[in-house]
Amino acid sequence: RHDLIWSKVPEKWGEAAFTGNGLLGLMMYASDDGKALRFRVGRTDVMIQEKQAYRVPIGDLLLVPVGKIPGGEFRQDLWNAAVTGTLKTDKGEIAIRFFTHAIDLVNVIEIKPSEGEAGCTWKFEPGLSANPRWIRDKQPIPQDETSPPPDVAVNHVRQKVFNGDEYATAWKGVE
């Protein structure tokens, strides 16, 4: 009776449906242009500790439907620590279930598209390895804190950080 329920697609970070295990997590909400569903990947130990410590945006898995998104319904099942629901488009529906494993460091996203959405696709957008406050406030990143662009491959991204640290994100699709 305490589950969180959305009668529409969460539109921004502060409205997002979320799962996590204290180290790894996902937040789900609409992309900025409203044409995709964003799954923001987060990890509490991916940090830059220079002048001040801050978590680094890792990146987003984007579920790009075939059709336009007029709505959706989702439920955050607190007992089972999972989010389930349906993304509705003008071409069909995509049933969605996602969770973060309690012990293993893995996020799982399951989708079941209807016939009209069978051509939906996934893409990964790496996060900008910078102070998230500069990104939010649209401030320029200081030259001495600018990280090189990420090395993007088919199913993983490797990000070098300006201070010599690096981190990687990997994903796998299974049918």
Short mmCIF file of C-alpha atoms in Angstrom, two decimals:
data_model
loop_
_atom_site.label_atom_id
_atom_site.label_comp_id
_atom_site.label_asym_id
_atom_site.label_seq_id
_atom_site.Cartn_x
_atom_site.Cartn_y
_atom_site.Cartn_z
CA ARG A 1 0.00 0.00 0.00
CA HIS A 2 3.04 2.29 0.19
CA ASP A 3 4.29 1.66 -3.35
CA LEU A 4 5.00 4.74 -5.44
CA ILE A 5 2.72 4.98 -8.46
CA TRP A 6 3.11 7.12 -11.59
CA SER A 7 0.12 7.68 -13.88
CA LYS A 8 2.43 9.31 -16.44
CA VAL A 9 6.10 9.06 -17.41
CA PRO A 10 8.29 10.85 -14.84
CA GLU A 11 9.52 13.96 -16.63
CA LYS A 12 12.67 14.87 -14.69
CA TRP A 13 15.26 13.65 -12.22
CA GLY A 14 13.29 14.79 -9.16
CA GLU A 15 10.25 12.71 -10.23
CA ALA A 16 12.20 9.60 -11.28
CA ALA A 17 11.39 6.01 -10.42
CA PHE A 18 14.51 4.49 -8.87
CA THR A 19 16.18 1.32 -7.63
CA GLY A 20 19.51 0.76 -5.94
CA ASN A 21 21.53 -1.27 -3.47
CA GLY A 22 23.56 1.48 -1.78
CA LEU A 23 26.42 1.31 -4.28
CA LEU A 24 24.76 0.95 -7.69
CA GLY A 25 21.41 2.21 -8.95
CA LEU A 26 19.12 3.39 -11.74
CA MET A 27 16.73 6.30 -12.11
CA MET A 28 14.08 6.27 -14.86
CA TYR A 29 12.52 9.35 -16.41
CA ALA A 30 11.85 10.93 -19.82
CA SER A 31 14.72 12.19 -21.95
CA ASP A 32 15.04 15.95 -22.30
CA ASP A 33 13.36 15.92 -25.71
CA GLY A 34 10.60 13.52 -24.55
CA LYS A 35 11.41 11.04 -27.33
CA ALA A 36 13.02 8.34 -25.18
CA LEU A 37 13.02 6.86 -21.69
CA ARG A 38 16.20 7.58 -19.76
CA PHE A 39 17.74 5.11 -17.30
CA ARG A 40 20.41 7.10 -15.43
CA VAL A 41 23.15 4.83 -14.09
CA GLY A 42 24.65 5.83 -10.76
CA ARG A 43 27.40 4.53 -8.51
CA THR A 44 28.24 6.11 -5.19
CA ASP A 45 31.95 5.33 -5.39
CA VAL A 46 32.59 6.94 -8.79
CA MET A 47 33.84 10.21 -7.41
CA ILE A 48 36.40 12.88 -8.05
CA GLN A 49 38.14 14.05 -4.91
CA GLU A 50 40.08 17.18 -5.76
CA LYS A 51 39.21 20.61 -4.30
CA GLN A 52 35.91 19.12 -3.20
CA ALA A 53 34.52 15.59 -3.47
CA TYR A 54 31.64 14.98 -5.86
CA ARG A 55 29.98 12.07 -7.61
CA VAL A 56 30.48 11.88 -11.34
CA PRO A 57 27.57 11.35 -13.77
CA ILE A 58 28.25 7.92 -15.32
CA GLY A 59 25.76 8.01 -18.16
CA ASP A 60 22.33 7.01 -19.35
CA LEU A 61 20.85 4.02 -21.13
CA LEU A 62 18.15 5.37 -23.43
CA LEU A 63 15.21 3.26 -24.55
CA VAL A 64 14.17 4.79 -27.87
CA PRO A 65 10.69 3.69 -28.97
CA VAL A 66 9.50 3.54 -32.56
CA GLY A 67 6.57 5.86 -31.87
CA LYS A 68 5.92 9.07 -29.99
CA ILE A 69 5.38 8.81 -26.23
CA PRO A 70 2.01 10.12 -25.04
CA GLY A 71 2.20 8.45 -21.63
CA GLY A 72 2.84 5.51 -19.40
CA GLU A 73 2.10 4.00 -16.00
CA PHE A 74 4.66 2.72 -13.50
CA ARG A 75 4.77 1.27 -10.00
CA GLN A 76 7.72 1.12 -7.64
CA ASP A 77 7.19 -2.14 -5.78
CA LEU A 78 8.90 -1.52 -2.45
CA TRP A 79 8.59 -5.12 -1.23
CA ASN A 80 10.31 -6.58 -4.31
CA ALA A 81 12.59 -3.56 -4.90
CA ALA A 82 11.60 -3.31 -8.57
CA VAL A 83 9.84 -0.89 -10.87
CA THR A 84 7.27 -2.24 -13.32
CA GLY A 85 5.04 -0.53 -15.82
CA THR A 86 4.15 0.24 -19.39
CA LEU A 87 5.48 2.90 -21.71
CA LYS A 88 2.72 3.83 -24.16
CA THR A 89 3.42 5.13 -27.65
CA ASP A 90 1.35 5.89 -30.73
CA LYS A 91 2.73 2.62 -32.24
CA GLY A 92 2.11 0.31 -29.27
CA GLU A 93 3.42 -0.38 -25.78
CA ILE A 94 6.60 -1.48 -24.07
CA ALA A 95 6.23 -3.40 -20.81
CA ILE A 96 9.16 -2.57 -18.52
CA ARG A 97 10.59 -4.07 -15.34
CA PHE A 98 13.86 -2.97 -13.77
CA PHE A 99 15.76 -3.55 -10.57
CA THR A 100 19.21 -3.38 -9.03
CA HIS A 101 20.43 -6.68 -7.64
CA ALA A 102 20.77 -6.59 -3.85
CA ILE A 103 24.23 -8.18 -3.79
CA ASP A 104 25.66 -8.40 -7.31
CA LEU A 105 26.69 -5.11 -8.90
CA VAL A 106 24.24 -5.26 -11.76
CA ASN A 107 21.20 -3.31 -12.91
CA VAL A 108 18.63 -5.33 -14.86
CA ILE A 109 16.15 -3.81 -17.31
CA GLU A 110 13.62 -6.14 -18.92
CA ILE A 111 11.39 -4.97 -21.77
CA LYS A 112 8.62 -6.65 -23.71
CA PRO A 113 7.53 -4.53 -26.66
CA SER A 114 4.26 -5.00 -28.49
CA GLU A 115 4.36 -5.74 -32.23
CA GLY A 116 4.31 -2.03 -33.13
CA GLU A 117 7.26 -1.34 -30.82
CA ALA A 118 9.34 -4.41 -31.77
CA GLY A 119 11.85 -2.06 -33.43
CA CYS A 120 12.58 -0.07 -30.28
CA THR A 121 16.31 0.42 -29.67
CA TRP A 122 18.82 1.09 -26.90
CA LYS A 123 21.68 3.53 -26.86
CA PHE A 124 24.12 4.66 -24.19
CA GLU A 125 25.00 8.30 -23.61
CA PRO A 126 28.14 8.67 -21.48
CA GLY A 127 27.97 11.23 -18.71
CA LEU A 128 30.25 14.25 -18.66
CA SER A 129 33.10 13.52 -16.24
CA ALA A 130 32.84 16.83 -14.41
CA ASN A 131 31.36 18.44 -11.34
CA PRO A 132 27.59 17.90 -11.74
CA ARG A 133 26.88 21.36 -10.30
CA TRP A 134 28.69 22.99 -13.24
CA ILE A 135 26.65 20.88 -15.62
CA ARG A 136 23.37 21.71 -13.87
CA ASP A 137 24.16 25.44 -13.67
CA LYS A 138 25.54 25.46 -17.25
CA GLN A 139 28.87 26.86 -16.03
CA PRO A 140 32.08 26.38 -18.01
CA ILE A 141 34.33 23.60 -16.75
CA PRO A 142 37.72 24.98 -15.63
CA GLN A 143 40.51 24.07 -18.07
CA ASP A 144 42.51 22.24 -15.37
CA GLU A 145 39.47 20.05 -14.58
CA THR A 146 38.49 19.10 -18.13
CA SER A 147 38.52 15.34 -18.74
CA PRO A 148 39.20 13.82 -22.17
CA PRO A 149 36.23 12.52 -24.18
CA PRO A 150 35.09 8.98 -23.30
CA ASP A 151 36.26 5.99 -25.29
CA VAL A 152 32.97 4.52 -26.56
CA ALA A 153 32.78 0.93 -27.86
CA VAL A 154 29.89 -1.36 -28.86
CA ASN A 155 28.94 -2.43 -25.33
CA HIS A 156 31.14 -0.42 -22.98
CA VAL A 157 32.52 3.04 -22.29
CA ARG A 158 35.86 3.85 -20.68
CA GLN A 159 36.22 7.30 -19.17
CA LYS A 160 39.54 8.83 -18.18
CA VAL A 161 39.35 11.62 -15.62
CA PHE A 162 41.52 14.74 -15.58
CA ASN A 163 43.16 13.67 -12.29
CA GLY A 164 44.38 10.32 -13.68
CA ASP A 165 41.49 8.17 -12.41
CA GLU A 166 39.30 6.22 -14.80
CA TYR A 167 36.10 4.20 -14.74
CA ALA A 168 34.16 2.02 -17.14
CA THR A 169 30.53 1.15 -17.78
CA ALA A 170 29.49 -2.04 -19.58
CA TRP A 171 26.13 -3.39 -20.70
CA LYS A 172 24.81 -6.52 -22.35
CA GLY A 173 21.63 -7.14 -24.28
CA VAL A 174 19.99 -10.57 -24.01
CA GLU A 175 16.99 -11.78 -25.99
#
